[in-house]
Amino acid sequence: MTASVTVSPAELRRLAVAALSAAGAQAQHAAWTADILVEGDMMGLGTHGVLRLLTYCERLRLGGIKGAADIAVERRAASLALVDGDNGLGPAVAMAALEAGLAMVADSGMAYLGCRESNHLGALAPYGLKACAAGYVLICGTNASTTIAPWGGREARLGNNPLSIAAPCPGSTESGGPHFLLDMAMSVAARGKIRKALDEGQPIPEGWAVDAAGKPTTDPAAALSGFLLPFGGHKGSGLSLAVDMLSGVLSGARFLTDISPWTDYPERPCGTGHFFLLIDPKRLLGAEAYDAAIAHFRDIVQTTPPADTAQPVQLPGQREQERRAAALSSGVAIPGDLLAQIEALAAA
Amino acid sequence: MTASVTVSPAELRRLAVAALSAAGAQAQHAAWTADILVEGDMMGLGTHGVLRLLTYCERLRLGGIKGAADIAVERRAASLALVDGDNGLGPAVAMAALEAGLAMVADSGMAYLGCRESNHLGALAPYGLKACAAGYVLICGTNASTTIAPWGGREARLGNNPLSIAAPCPGSTESGGPHFLLDMAMSVAARGKIRKALDEGQPIPEGWAVDAAGKPTTDPAAALSGFLLPFGGHKGSGLSLAVDMLSGVLSGARFLTDISPWTDYPERPCGTGHFFLLIDPKRLLGAEAYDAAIAHFRDIVQTTPPADTAQPVQLPGQREQERRAAALSSGVAIPGDLLAQIEALAAA
């Protein structure tokens, strides 16, 4: 790992757009994708930031992702729509869905959009933040290729499917107080952390993963050829299944073992599914009552006496929003070698 | 604990209705509440079954719950409604919401209903099963009085708020194959298990709870005066907060520390909030495509090679539905002393 370089978000977006365009992405898809990935880096979610350009661009070149996908939103009812991603860039499919969803929820007070024929969409938190900025509650999730065994099983048939639940808080500004922004995956530890332990020659803690035979292991290599353990045992397993039901089954997408893993087959469409579920809290309660309630909710959480007085209790996603505010004023730190790779892709 | 007695579901419902009626519940509210509690027992969820009649009836008599509550559904949009429970029995408020929601989702394809001024509603799984039987996906949850510290805190400011996600599966019958029926609370272990350890003079495992000072404990008494730990640390804490945001804030109900604990103040309204979110999968995908997809999903899960060959991998809620089918044909086992108490309430 080289030293990190600080780049402005605008410059990082410009580079990302150039890299995606050079690999064949059309302008709007490149802009949406660059935005979502840079948002990930700004929030400190580096594993879901511009690092992903390397695989996104490779897959665009191989034809595994379509750079000029014809993303189509099919309305099924006032509050229901299906989005056919046509194997486009995941963040482009997701942003097309979110933009359609924001119009639907403004109109009917509620919306569910299921996306099919999509790909990796970056982190979920950036979508939650956009919904909050527009004043809506967002529940969203995505499925992913299999890395987890359903509880009681010894074969990976389930993805580490993240779920995000976000709610707008009044007084939250570009540089100010946080919205409620939960974004969680279903494994005890991320696969990226196991890869890092392998790179550093370190064992992993017990309880993170099992080997290919389903036996507990602290060997990162054995863990990577085995599978991740869900957090909370049967609870995390059940929740990950539920996220796949909502993102894969309900959207008409692929799910579970039918998703093509881009790690093994970068040249093939993944068939990933996502869902976006929006609710207008002001339509339900009125603006004043909602704002007062969620501000009171936030206050109760944040004023909880902390276990460690140096660490005040935070709202979910608060740290990520603080990092984002810092990145807006001071730039984003990116590993130097990664920046060089992106510059090379942008100049291609 | 006395030996258990086997009772038919119909007889148990009759007794429950009589007990609730004798305590002042009006006929429809008594019928709904008896049904939900007996469903809990049939699924093997005894902590959320007719055992609850003891506290429900006590609170009815004390005026803490209103037996003739005027439950009102206020439609805010085609897919949005608020339900004012008027401090009625929780299962009655919840069933009034679910019945209104089933009509709304049949009409518009989607519905969110937020309930306020409610009370303990039993287990969530019975509501999920009713939605599945009607052909709809249900996401629902409730808040509860505080037993958990938000992550990083040392004061209970958060309930052990359960979340349920259910989806109908084709071929599921009263006595047959399972629907997808996730129902999970947010603590590592239920408070009832800690009470049981205390009764039995046993220590509890590490990681279940902390004492009043926020220190880890294996002493069940210290745990009961302290608070429960959320499963998955910050993940379970964040998810429980999200369930309270959806059930408490969005519904205009009380939330977090504002909920009145019925254990301490049985004579006061709790102000509990719930939410019910329904989606019509057939409106989205068409009946044939949805049925094929969810059946395929279920097959992939159930055919996962098991870690223990004697324990096939199950769909969430499968065991509960198997128990329910057995109870329909063979009756429900209830502790003899509990049955005697209910009979006494019914004869009052």
XYZ file of C-alpha atoms in Angstrom:
696
model
C 0.000 0.000 0.000
C 1.420 3.380 -1.018
C 0.882 6.639 0.862
C -2.465 8.267 0.290
C -3.037 11.380 -1.771
C -5.736 13.960 -1.033
C -8.002 14.784 -3.951
C -11.029 17.064 -4.152
C -14.353 15.250 -4.658
C -14.863 17.189 -7.902
C -11.494 16.089 -9.281
C -12.111 12.489 -8.210
C -15.503 12.527 -9.953
C -13.900 14.000 -13.093
C -11.316 11.200 -13.151
C -13.959 8.548 -12.492
C -16.172 9.836 -15.307
C -13.190 9.860 -17.656
C -12.226 6.292 -16.692
C -15.782 4.987 -17.156
C -16.240 6.872 -20.429
C -12.986 5.525 -21.790
C -14.265 2.013 -20.981
C -17.449 2.654 -22.946
C -20.007 3.976 -20.452
C -22.463 6.537 -21.803
C -22.362 9.995 -20.229
C -25.298 9.785 -17.783
C -24.314 6.305 -16.570
C -20.707 7.386 -16.073
C -21.811 10.491 -14.145
C -24.170 8.548 -11.855
C -21.583 5.838 -11.201
C -18.775 8.312 -10.514
C -21.029 10.206 -8.112
C -22.029 7.105 -6.105
C -18.468 5.766 -5.859
C -16.989 9.132 -4.832
C -19.775 9.480 -2.233
C -18.629 6.097 -0.867
C -15.054 7.347 -0.533
C -16.216 10.598 1.063
C -18.081 8.595 3.716
C -14.976 6.523 4.447
C -16.373 3.418 2.733
C -13.242 2.869 0.659
C -14.061 -0.738 -0.208
C -17.127 0.630 -2.031
C -15.515 3.730 -3.495
C -13.483 4.483 -6.627
C -11.545 1.264 -5.967
C -14.484 -0.372 -7.768
C -13.622 1.476 -10.996
C -10.948 -1.172 -11.621
C -13.482 -4.013 -11.864
C -16.264 -1.863 -13.345
C -13.982 -0.725 -16.191
C -12.600 -4.224 -16.752
C -16.125 -5.626 -17.007
C -17.210 -2.814 -19.364
C -14.284 -3.685 -21.651
C -15.023 -7.423 -21.501
C -18.713 -6.850 -22.263
C -19.687 -8.139 -18.818
C -21.391 -4.779 -18.178
C -23.128 -2.810 -20.942
C -21.928 0.793 -21.149
C -24.932 1.937 -23.188
C -27.590 -0.103 -21.402
C -31.210 0.793 -22.112
C -32.504 1.083 -18.524
C -36.311 0.915 -18.541
C -38.744 1.765 -15.724
C -42.039 -0.093 -16.019
C -44.799 1.319 -13.808
C -47.035 -1.445 -12.379
C -49.216 0.745 -10.134
C -49.076 4.286 -8.711
C -46.575 3.091 -6.085
C -45.036 0.057 -7.796
C -42.452 -0.192 -10.572
C -40.001 -2.673 -12.018
C -36.702 -1.475 -13.443
C -34.951 -3.498 -16.147
C -31.287 -2.585 -15.893
C -30.355 -4.191 -19.235
C -27.061 -5.227 -17.604
C -25.931 -1.639 -17.123
C -23.601 -0.274 -14.456
C -25.173 -0.991 -11.045
C -25.086 2.608 -9.786
C -26.713 3.770 -13.039
C -29.544 1.224 -12.712
C -29.976 2.135 -9.048
C -29.957 5.887 -9.691
C -32.486 5.499 -12.521
C -34.674 3.620 -10.033
C -34.166 6.132 -7.236
C -34.956 9.096 -9.498
C -38.144 7.390 -10.731
C -38.952 6.504 -7.103
C -38.530 10.090 -5.920
C -41.105 11.192 -8.507
C -43.472 8.364 -7.522
C -43.267 9.032 -3.778
C -43.812 12.761 -4.341
C -46.982 11.843 -6.209
C -48.439 8.932 -4.198
C -46.674 9.125 -0.829
C -45.040 5.717 -1.228
C -43.055 3.672 -3.762
C -41.453 0.257 -4.199
C -39.084 -0.220 -7.138
C -37.504 -3.572 -7.888
C -34.441 -3.633 -10.171
C -33.352 -6.621 -12.222
C -30.490 -7.262 -14.663
C -28.196 -5.028 -12.674
C -24.684 -5.272 -11.266
C -22.735 -4.165 -8.167
C -24.186 -0.785 -7.112
C -21.532 0.555 -4.714
C -22.504 1.273 -1.093
C -26.145 1.786 -0.087
C -25.547 4.790 2.189
C -25.176 7.307 -0.686
C -28.681 6.403 -1.934
C -30.076 6.807 1.580
C -28.469 10.228 1.877
C -30.021 11.355 -1.434
C -33.474 10.210 -0.278
C -33.005 12.063 3.029
C -31.911 15.219 1.226
C -35.192 15.032 -0.738
C -37.159 14.528 2.514
C -38.079 10.840 2.198
C -37.580 7.670 4.224
C -35.752 5.009 2.198
C -35.494 1.279 2.846
C -33.247 -0.335 0.252
C -31.157 -3.410 -0.314
C -29.386 -5.484 -2.898
C -28.516 -9.102 -3.348
C -25.026 -10.318 -4.202
C -23.237 -13.476 -5.255
C -23.030 -16.194 -2.630
C -20.544 -15.942 0.254
C -22.685 -17.128 3.214
C -24.242 -20.497 4.062
C -27.912 -20.312 5.089
C -28.021 -21.126 8.826
C -27.455 -24.839 9.406
C -25.959 -25.329 5.943
C -22.436 -26.038 4.738
C -22.528 -24.500 1.280
C -22.538 -20.812 0.321
C -25.980 -20.229 -1.171
C -26.641 -16.749 0.118
C -25.075 -13.335 -0.485
C -23.842 -10.905 2.146
C -26.853 -8.790 1.189
C -26.761 -5.282 2.674
C -29.810 -3.433 3.975
C -30.127 0.302 4.486
C -32.830 2.225 6.357
C -32.621 6.022 6.216
C -34.805 8.838 7.542
C -34.387 12.584 7.048
C -33.669 14.718 10.122
C -34.358 18.450 10.184
C -31.405 20.805 10.388
C -29.218 18.312 8.543
C -27.155 20.211 6.035
C -24.360 19.490 3.583
C -21.852 20.186 6.326
C -24.002 19.795 9.441
C -25.970 17.386 11.612
C -26.712 13.832 10.587
C -29.697 12.099 9.057
C -30.622 8.607 10.327
C -28.586 6.442 7.946
C -28.263 2.736 8.758
C -26.297 0.677 6.210
C -25.301 -2.841 7.218
C -24.202 -6.063 5.588
C -25.057 -9.434 7.084
C -21.675 -11.011 7.832
C -19.863 -10.689 11.157
C -16.930 -9.188 9.242
C -16.532 -7.995 5.662
C -14.713 -10.200 3.159
C -12.350 -7.268 2.549
C -11.128 -7.530 6.142
C -10.265 -11.201 5.618
C -8.385 -10.329 2.409
C -6.487 -7.685 4.377
C -5.527 -10.234 7.096
C -4.285 -12.588 4.359
C -2.194 -9.794 2.801
C -0.727 -8.973 6.209
C -0.107 -12.618 7.178
C -2.397 -12.320 10.217
C -4.958 -14.829 11.550
C -8.606 -13.756 11.708
C -10.687 -13.844 14.927
C -12.842 -16.900 15.617
C -16.438 -16.501 14.556
C -15.768 -14.614 11.319
C -15.758 -17.514 8.877
C -15.671 -21.261 8.309
C -13.561 -23.255 5.840
C -14.835 -25.099 2.766
C -15.853 -28.066 4.947
C -17.917 -25.791 7.187
C -15.428 -25.947 10.081
C -14.523 -22.807 12.101
C -11.199 -21.340 11.028
C -8.843 -18.479 11.906
C -6.806 -18.964 8.702
C -7.736 -16.170 6.267
C -6.888 -18.316 3.205
C -9.117 -21.153 4.431
C -11.830 -18.592 5.216
C -11.690 -17.136 1.689
C -12.144 -20.580 0.166
C -14.886 -21.281 2.726
C -17.621 -18.838 3.624
C -18.517 -15.925 5.850
C -20.609 -16.358 8.985
C -23.732 -14.226 9.319
C -23.936 -11.883 12.341
C -26.215 -13.196 15.043
C -26.249 -16.714 13.533
C -29.766 -17.594 12.346
C -30.864 -13.945 12.702
C -28.339 -12.535 10.209
C -28.906 -15.507 7.919
C -32.676 -14.959 7.984
C -32.332 -11.229 7.412
C -29.985 -11.768 4.462
C -32.537 -14.182 2.970
C -35.257 -11.555 3.487
C -33.164 -8.903 1.705
C -32.711 -11.306 -1.225
C -36.459 -11.997 -1.284
C -37.141 -8.247 -1.471
C -34.316 -7.454 -3.941
C -34.240 -10.605 -6.028
C -37.570 -12.424 -5.972
C -39.904 -9.377 -5.872
C -37.981 -7.547 -8.587
C -37.950 -10.487 -10.989
C -34.145 -10.553 -10.761
C -31.819 -13.486 -10.173
C -31.210 -14.461 -6.564
C -29.160 -16.770 -4.314
C -27.035 -19.195 -6.359
C -28.363 -17.918 -9.706
C -26.421 -14.664 -9.455
C -23.275 -14.874 -11.556
C -20.199 -13.971 -9.460
C -18.243 -11.186 -11.177
C -15.091 -12.317 -9.402
C -15.165 -15.621 -11.325
C -16.907 -14.483 -14.519
C -16.246 -10.775 -15.081
C -17.358 -11.153 -18.706
C -20.860 -12.344 -17.803
C -23.900 -10.323 -16.630
C -24.470 -10.811 -12.881
C -28.251 -10.429 -12.960
C -28.137 -8.668 -9.587
C -31.391 -7.365 -8.036
C -32.006 -4.321 -5.833
C -35.027 -2.729 -4.199
C -35.858 0.845 -3.212
C -38.826 1.497 -0.951
C -39.719 5.134 -0.281
C -42.193 6.678 2.170
C -43.123 10.345 2.530
C -43.089 11.035 6.294
C -44.576 14.508 5.845
C -47.565 13.123 3.944
C -48.171 10.812 6.890
C -47.700 13.193 9.809
C -47.376 16.702 8.424
C -43.982 18.403 8.178
C -44.021 20.001 11.596
C -45.026 16.884 13.552
C -42.551 14.668 11.671
C -39.646 17.075 12.097
C -40.355 17.433 15.817
C -40.624 13.662 16.309
C -37.446 12.677 14.464
C -35.462 15.505 16.109
C -36.647 14.260 19.527
C -35.733 10.687 18.523
C -32.240 11.807 17.500
C -31.800 13.744 20.742
C -32.739 10.771 22.923
C -30.156 8.611 21.132
C -27.367 11.168 21.094
C -27.759 12.138 24.771
C -27.484 8.528 26.008
C -24.749 8.448 28.687
C -21.783 6.896 26.859
C -19.886 3.831 28.063
C -16.687 5.724 27.215
C -17.043 9.455 27.927
C -14.714 10.253 25.036
C -17.103 8.491 22.626
C -20.586 10.067 22.555
C -23.376 7.775 21.377
C -24.039 8.355 17.701
C -26.932 7.975 15.314
C -26.375 5.202 12.720
C -24.376 6.707 9.847
C -23.356 9.785 11.833
C -19.627 9.061 11.539
C -19.984 8.526 7.788
C -21.769 11.872 7.425
C -19.104 13.629 9.491
C -16.417 12.147 7.250
C -18.378 13.293 4.227
C -18.581 16.853 5.564
C -14.817 16.805 6.159
C -14.201 15.462 2.649
C -16.315 18.254 1.147
C -14.068 20.872 2.704
C -10.703 19.076 2.804
C -10.799 16.459 0.055
C -10.719 12.671 -0.021
C -7.670 10.557 0.820
C -7.032 7.902 -1.855
C -4.119 5.425 -1.909
C -1.525 6.790 -4.328
C -1.260 3.594 -6.362
C -5.046 3.455 -6.783
C -5.124 7.070 -7.952
C -2.393 6.288 -10.483
C -4.410 3.324 -11.791
C -7.525 5.478 -12.163
C -5.529 8.197 -13.937
C -4.220 5.553 -16.327
C -7.796 4.322 -16.982
C -8.931 7.928 -17.516
C -6.146 8.543 -20.031
C -6.816 5.295 -21.932
C -43.616 -25.302 36.548
C -46.453 -27.854 36.540
C -46.918 -30.534 33.894
C -48.421 -29.308 30.650
C -51.960 -29.997 29.492
C -52.986 -30.394 25.852
C -55.853 -28.179 24.729
C -57.423 -27.748 21.299
C -56.829 -24.322 19.696
C -60.608 -23.759 19.590
C -60.986 -24.429 23.308
C -57.976 -22.223 24.115
C -59.453 -19.397 22.030
C -62.812 -19.804 23.793
C -61.124 -19.529 27.197
C -59.053 -16.546 26.093
C -62.126 -14.717 24.766
C -63.968 -15.409 28.028
C -61.024 -14.139 30.114
C -60.672 -10.953 28.058
C -64.445 -10.344 28.010
C -64.647 -10.791 31.773
C -61.913 -8.141 32.101
C -63.941 -5.722 29.987
C -62.775 -6.208 26.391
C -65.451 -5.747 23.733
C -66.272 -8.777 21.596
C -64.248 -8.046 18.435
C -61.169 -6.956 20.388
C -61.351 -10.057 22.593
C -61.694 -12.308 19.519
C -58.746 -10.717 17.691
C -56.544 -10.819 20.791
C -57.431 -14.431 21.617
C -56.683 -15.429 18.024
C -53.241 -13.775 17.942
C -52.167 -15.167 21.325
C -53.354 -18.715 20.531
C -51.548 -18.488 17.173
C -48.399 -17.652 19.159
C -48.813 -20.765 21.305
C -49.522 -22.908 18.255
C -46.232 -21.753 16.708
C -44.352 -22.635 19.894
C -43.863 -18.988 20.896
C -45.147 -19.538 24.428
C -43.651 -16.302 25.793
C -45.998 -14.493 23.388
C -49.015 -16.769 23.769
C -51.919 -16.965 26.205
C -49.422 -16.366 29.028
C -49.931 -12.707 28.118
C -53.599 -12.893 29.142
C -52.451 -12.489 32.747
C -50.996 -9.027 32.173
C -53.528 -8.025 29.485
C -56.452 -8.804 31.849
C -54.759 -7.112 34.800
C -54.177 -3.968 32.741
C -57.777 -4.019 31.435
C -59.032 -4.125 35.030
C -56.669 -1.352 36.134
C -57.701 0.860 33.215
C -54.181 0.643 31.752
C -55.725 -0.805 28.565
C -59.149 0.271 27.265
C -61.468 -2.679 26.589
C -63.841 -0.657 24.429
C -61.242 1.418 22.597
C -62.406 3.351 19.549
C -59.740 2.244 17.062
C -59.718 4.647 14.097
C -58.031 4.228 10.697
C -57.206 7.546 9.046
C -56.332 7.243 5.354
C -53.581 9.699 4.343
C -53.149 8.529 0.732
C -54.126 5.495 -1.365
C -51.261 3.539 0.209
C -50.786 5.370 3.511
C -52.797 5.282 6.726
C -52.418 6.105 10.402
C -54.221 4.023 12.992
C -55.125 5.553 16.365
C -55.433 2.640 18.778
C -57.103 4.712 21.521
C -55.105 2.631 24.038
C -56.860 -0.594 23.057
C -55.511 -4.126 23.285
C -52.385 -4.328 21.098
C -53.536 -7.312 18.990
C -56.872 -5.530 18.353
C -55.128 -2.345 17.168
C -52.749 -4.419 15.048
C -55.527 -6.550 13.521
C -57.599 -3.439 12.738
C -54.514 -2.086 10.949
C -53.794 -5.343 9.128
C -57.398 -5.706 7.928
C -57.404 -2.112 6.649
C -54.007 -2.755 5.072
C -55.193 -5.892 3.269
C -57.971 -3.831 1.661
C -55.522 -1.054 0.742
C -52.920 -3.374 -0.809
C -55.641 -5.194 -2.787
C -56.620 -1.822 -4.198
C -53.315 -0.018 -4.743
C -50.694 -2.790 -4.673
C -48.942 -1.375 -1.598
C -49.698 -0.056 1.880
C -47.961 1.397 4.934
C -49.971 1.678 8.156
C -48.537 3.238 11.287
C -50.261 2.513 14.615
C -50.080 4.785 17.661
C -51.600 4.624 21.165
C -51.306 0.849 21.188
C -49.973 -1.770 23.581
C -48.130 -5.120 23.454
C -49.338 -6.918 20.311
C -48.198 -10.521 20.896
C -45.748 -12.107 18.445
C -45.308 -10.727 14.910
C -45.293 -14.094 13.119
C -49.107 -14.581 13.313
C -49.628 -11.310 11.393
C -47.092 -12.393 8.773
C -48.881 -15.699 8.338
C -52.221 -13.935 7.795
C -50.674 -11.662 5.148
C -49.124 -14.705 3.422
C -52.457 -16.540 3.467
C -53.969 -13.526 1.673
C -51.108 -13.553 -0.868
C -49.146 -10.476 0.255
C -45.614 -9.685 1.383
C -45.589 -8.107 4.861
C -42.839 -6.165 6.593
C -43.893 -5.252 10.114
C -42.470 -4.265 13.452
C -43.234 -2.755 16.800
C -41.406 -0.734 19.383
C -41.302 -1.654 23.061
C -40.206 -0.195 26.362
C -36.462 0.195 26.838
C -34.273 -2.826 27.621
C -31.235 -2.170 25.388
C -28.559 0.528 25.411
C -27.918 2.132 22.016
C -24.444 0.957 20.922
C -21.741 2.755 22.879
C -24.182 3.804 25.613
C -24.639 2.715 29.216
C -28.353 3.401 29.701
C -31.326 1.472 28.314
C -32.916 3.877 25.840
C -33.999 1.416 23.189
C -36.522 -1.424 23.049
C -35.851 -4.979 21.901
C -37.941 -4.086 18.864
C -38.852 -7.101 16.719
C -38.978 -7.079 12.932
C -40.832 -9.536 10.733
C -40.545 -10.039 6.964
C -42.945 -12.537 5.393
C -43.611 -13.666 1.819
C -46.251 -16.108 0.569
C -45.068 -19.362 -1.004
C -47.275 -21.396 -3.351
C -48.445 -24.779 -2.165
C -48.407 -23.617 1.443
C -51.520 -24.894 3.139
C -52.985 -24.927 6.645
C -51.196 -28.183 7.283
C -48.495 -28.108 4.626
C -45.354 -26.415 3.344
C -44.022 -23.190 4.791
C -44.270 -19.555 3.794
C -41.187 -17.350 4.229
C -41.743 -16.042 7.767
C -38.866 -14.228 9.464
C -39.615 -12.881 12.958
C -36.692 -11.706 15.043
C -36.027 -9.507 18.052
C -32.800 -7.542 18.400
C -31.209 -8.914 21.572
C -28.700 -11.778 21.624
C -31.105 -13.603 23.956
C -34.678 -12.904 25.048
C -35.325 -11.390 28.483
C -37.541 -14.408 29.203
C -34.488 -16.690 28.966
C -32.694 -14.596 31.586
C -35.754 -14.767 33.882
C -35.745 -18.536 33.401
C -32.038 -18.758 34.379
C -32.783 -16.701 37.490
C -35.681 -19.008 38.415
C -33.427 -22.024 37.935
C -30.455 -20.514 39.793
C -28.242 -20.778 36.713
C -25.709 -18.260 35.359
C -26.268 -16.835 31.875
C -23.682 -17.057 29.079
C -21.324 -14.119 28.536
C -22.463 -11.706 25.865
C -26.180 -11.788 26.693
C -26.381 -8.778 28.983
C -24.572 -6.156 31.048
C -25.324 -4.964 34.592
C -26.688 -1.548 35.579
C -23.182 -0.066 35.372
C -22.781 -1.349 31.818
C -20.327 -4.115 32.814
C -20.584 -7.631 31.287
C -22.286 -10.072 33.648
C -23.273 -13.738 33.849
C -25.520 -13.129 36.891
C -29.154 -13.212 35.736
C -30.309 -10.885 38.556
C -27.652 -8.316 37.670
C -28.598 -8.709 34.006
C -32.285 -8.060 34.711
C -31.445 -4.841 36.555
C -29.009 -3.942 33.758
C -29.805 -4.318 30.082
C -29.791 -6.702 27.149
C -27.057 -6.652 24.523
C -28.131 -6.300 20.897
C -27.142 -9.118 18.522
C -24.219 -8.189 16.300
C -23.298 -5.189 18.481
C -23.775 -1.953 16.541
C -25.723 -3.799 13.816
C -28.521 -5.050 16.094
C -28.573 -1.701 17.899
C -28.906 0.187 14.602
C -31.604 -2.164 13.322
C -33.601 -1.830 16.547
C -33.383 1.962 16.214
C -34.599 1.664 12.609
C -37.578 -0.470 13.694
C -38.469 2.196 16.274
C -38.164 4.930 13.640
C -40.586 3.001 11.383
C -43.000 1.956 14.180
C -42.755 4.920 16.519
C -41.679 8.083 14.689
C -43.470 7.470 11.364
C -46.720 6.422 13.049
C -46.881 9.441 15.352
C -46.571 7.077 18.341
C -44.288 7.301 21.349
C -40.799 5.854 20.952
C -37.582 5.055 22.828
C -37.717 6.298 26.456
C -41.177 7.877 26.032
C -42.907 4.477 25.962
C -44.395 3.715 29.364
C -43.205 0.287 30.611
C -46.240 -1.873 31.485
C -44.074 -3.876 33.888
C -43.612 -0.778 36.090
C -46.898 1.031 35.358
C -49.562 -1.501 34.343
C -52.257 1.137 34.985
C -50.871 3.589 32.404
C -51.215 3.555 28.598
C -47.939 2.430 26.986
C -48.295 4.495 23.797
C -46.650 1.704 21.801
C -46.260 2.075 18.013
C -46.338 -0.560 15.265
C -46.034 -0.540 11.482
C -47.413 -2.815 8.765
C -46.044 -2.517 5.237
C -47.723 -4.634 2.554
C -46.740 -5.300 -1.057
C -48.672 -7.281 -3.671
C -46.085 -9.521 -5.369
C -48.558 -10.654 -8.028
C -49.294 -7.072 -9.046
C -45.567 -6.607 -9.539
C -44.649 -9.794 -11.375
C -47.860 -11.597 -12.261
C -49.019 -14.619 -10.263
C -47.229 -17.233 -12.326
C -43.832 -15.542 -12.374
C -43.964 -14.712 -8.656
C -45.008 -18.211 -7.642
C -42.257 -19.772 -9.750
C -39.614 -17.410 -8.377
C -40.440 -17.814 -4.690
C -40.777 -21.603 -5.057
C -37.329 -21.700 -6.677
C -35.974 -19.481 -3.889
C -37.389 -21.830 -1.249
C -35.946 -24.863 -3.034
C -32.443 -23.409 -3.180
C -32.524 -22.712 0.569
C -34.039 -26.037 1.605
C -31.701 -28.149 -0.531
C -28.534 -26.581 0.927
C -26.299 -29.444 2.150
C -26.769 -29.352 5.936
C -23.924 -29.092 8.449
C -25.691 -31.828 10.420
C -27.371 -34.346 8.111
C -30.122 -34.903 10.683
C -31.030 -31.194 10.494
C -32.092 -30.103 6.988
C -31.710 -26.389 6.287
C -35.018 -24.618 6.850
C -36.741 -21.508 5.612
C -37.142 -18.823 8.333
C -40.306 -19.655 10.296
C -40.560 -23.197 8.920
C -40.276 -24.829 12.350
C -42.973 -22.499 13.738
C -45.302 -23.402 10.865
C -44.646 -27.109 11.379
C -45.496 -26.726 15.068
C -48.649 -24.838 14.086
C -49.734 -27.650 11.761
C -49.161 -30.174 14.552
C -51.145 -28.016 16.996
C -54.062 -27.848 14.548
C -54.336 -31.614 14.529
C -53.114 -32.519 18.025
C -53.744 -29.473 20.204
C -51.503 -27.045 22.078
C -49.500 -27.912 25.194
C -50.009 -25.294 27.955
C -48.508 -25.418 31.470
C -51.215 -26.733 33.808
C -50.912 -23.856 36.285
C -51.238 -21.306 33.479
C -54.349 -23.044 32.154
C -55.852 -22.984 35.656
C -55.160 -19.248 35.929
C -56.821 -18.596 32.570
C -59.823 -20.713 33.541
C -60.138 -18.653 36.725
C -59.983 -15.416 34.699
C -62.595 -16.796 32.289
C -64.922 -17.690 35.175
C -64.492 -14.303 36.875
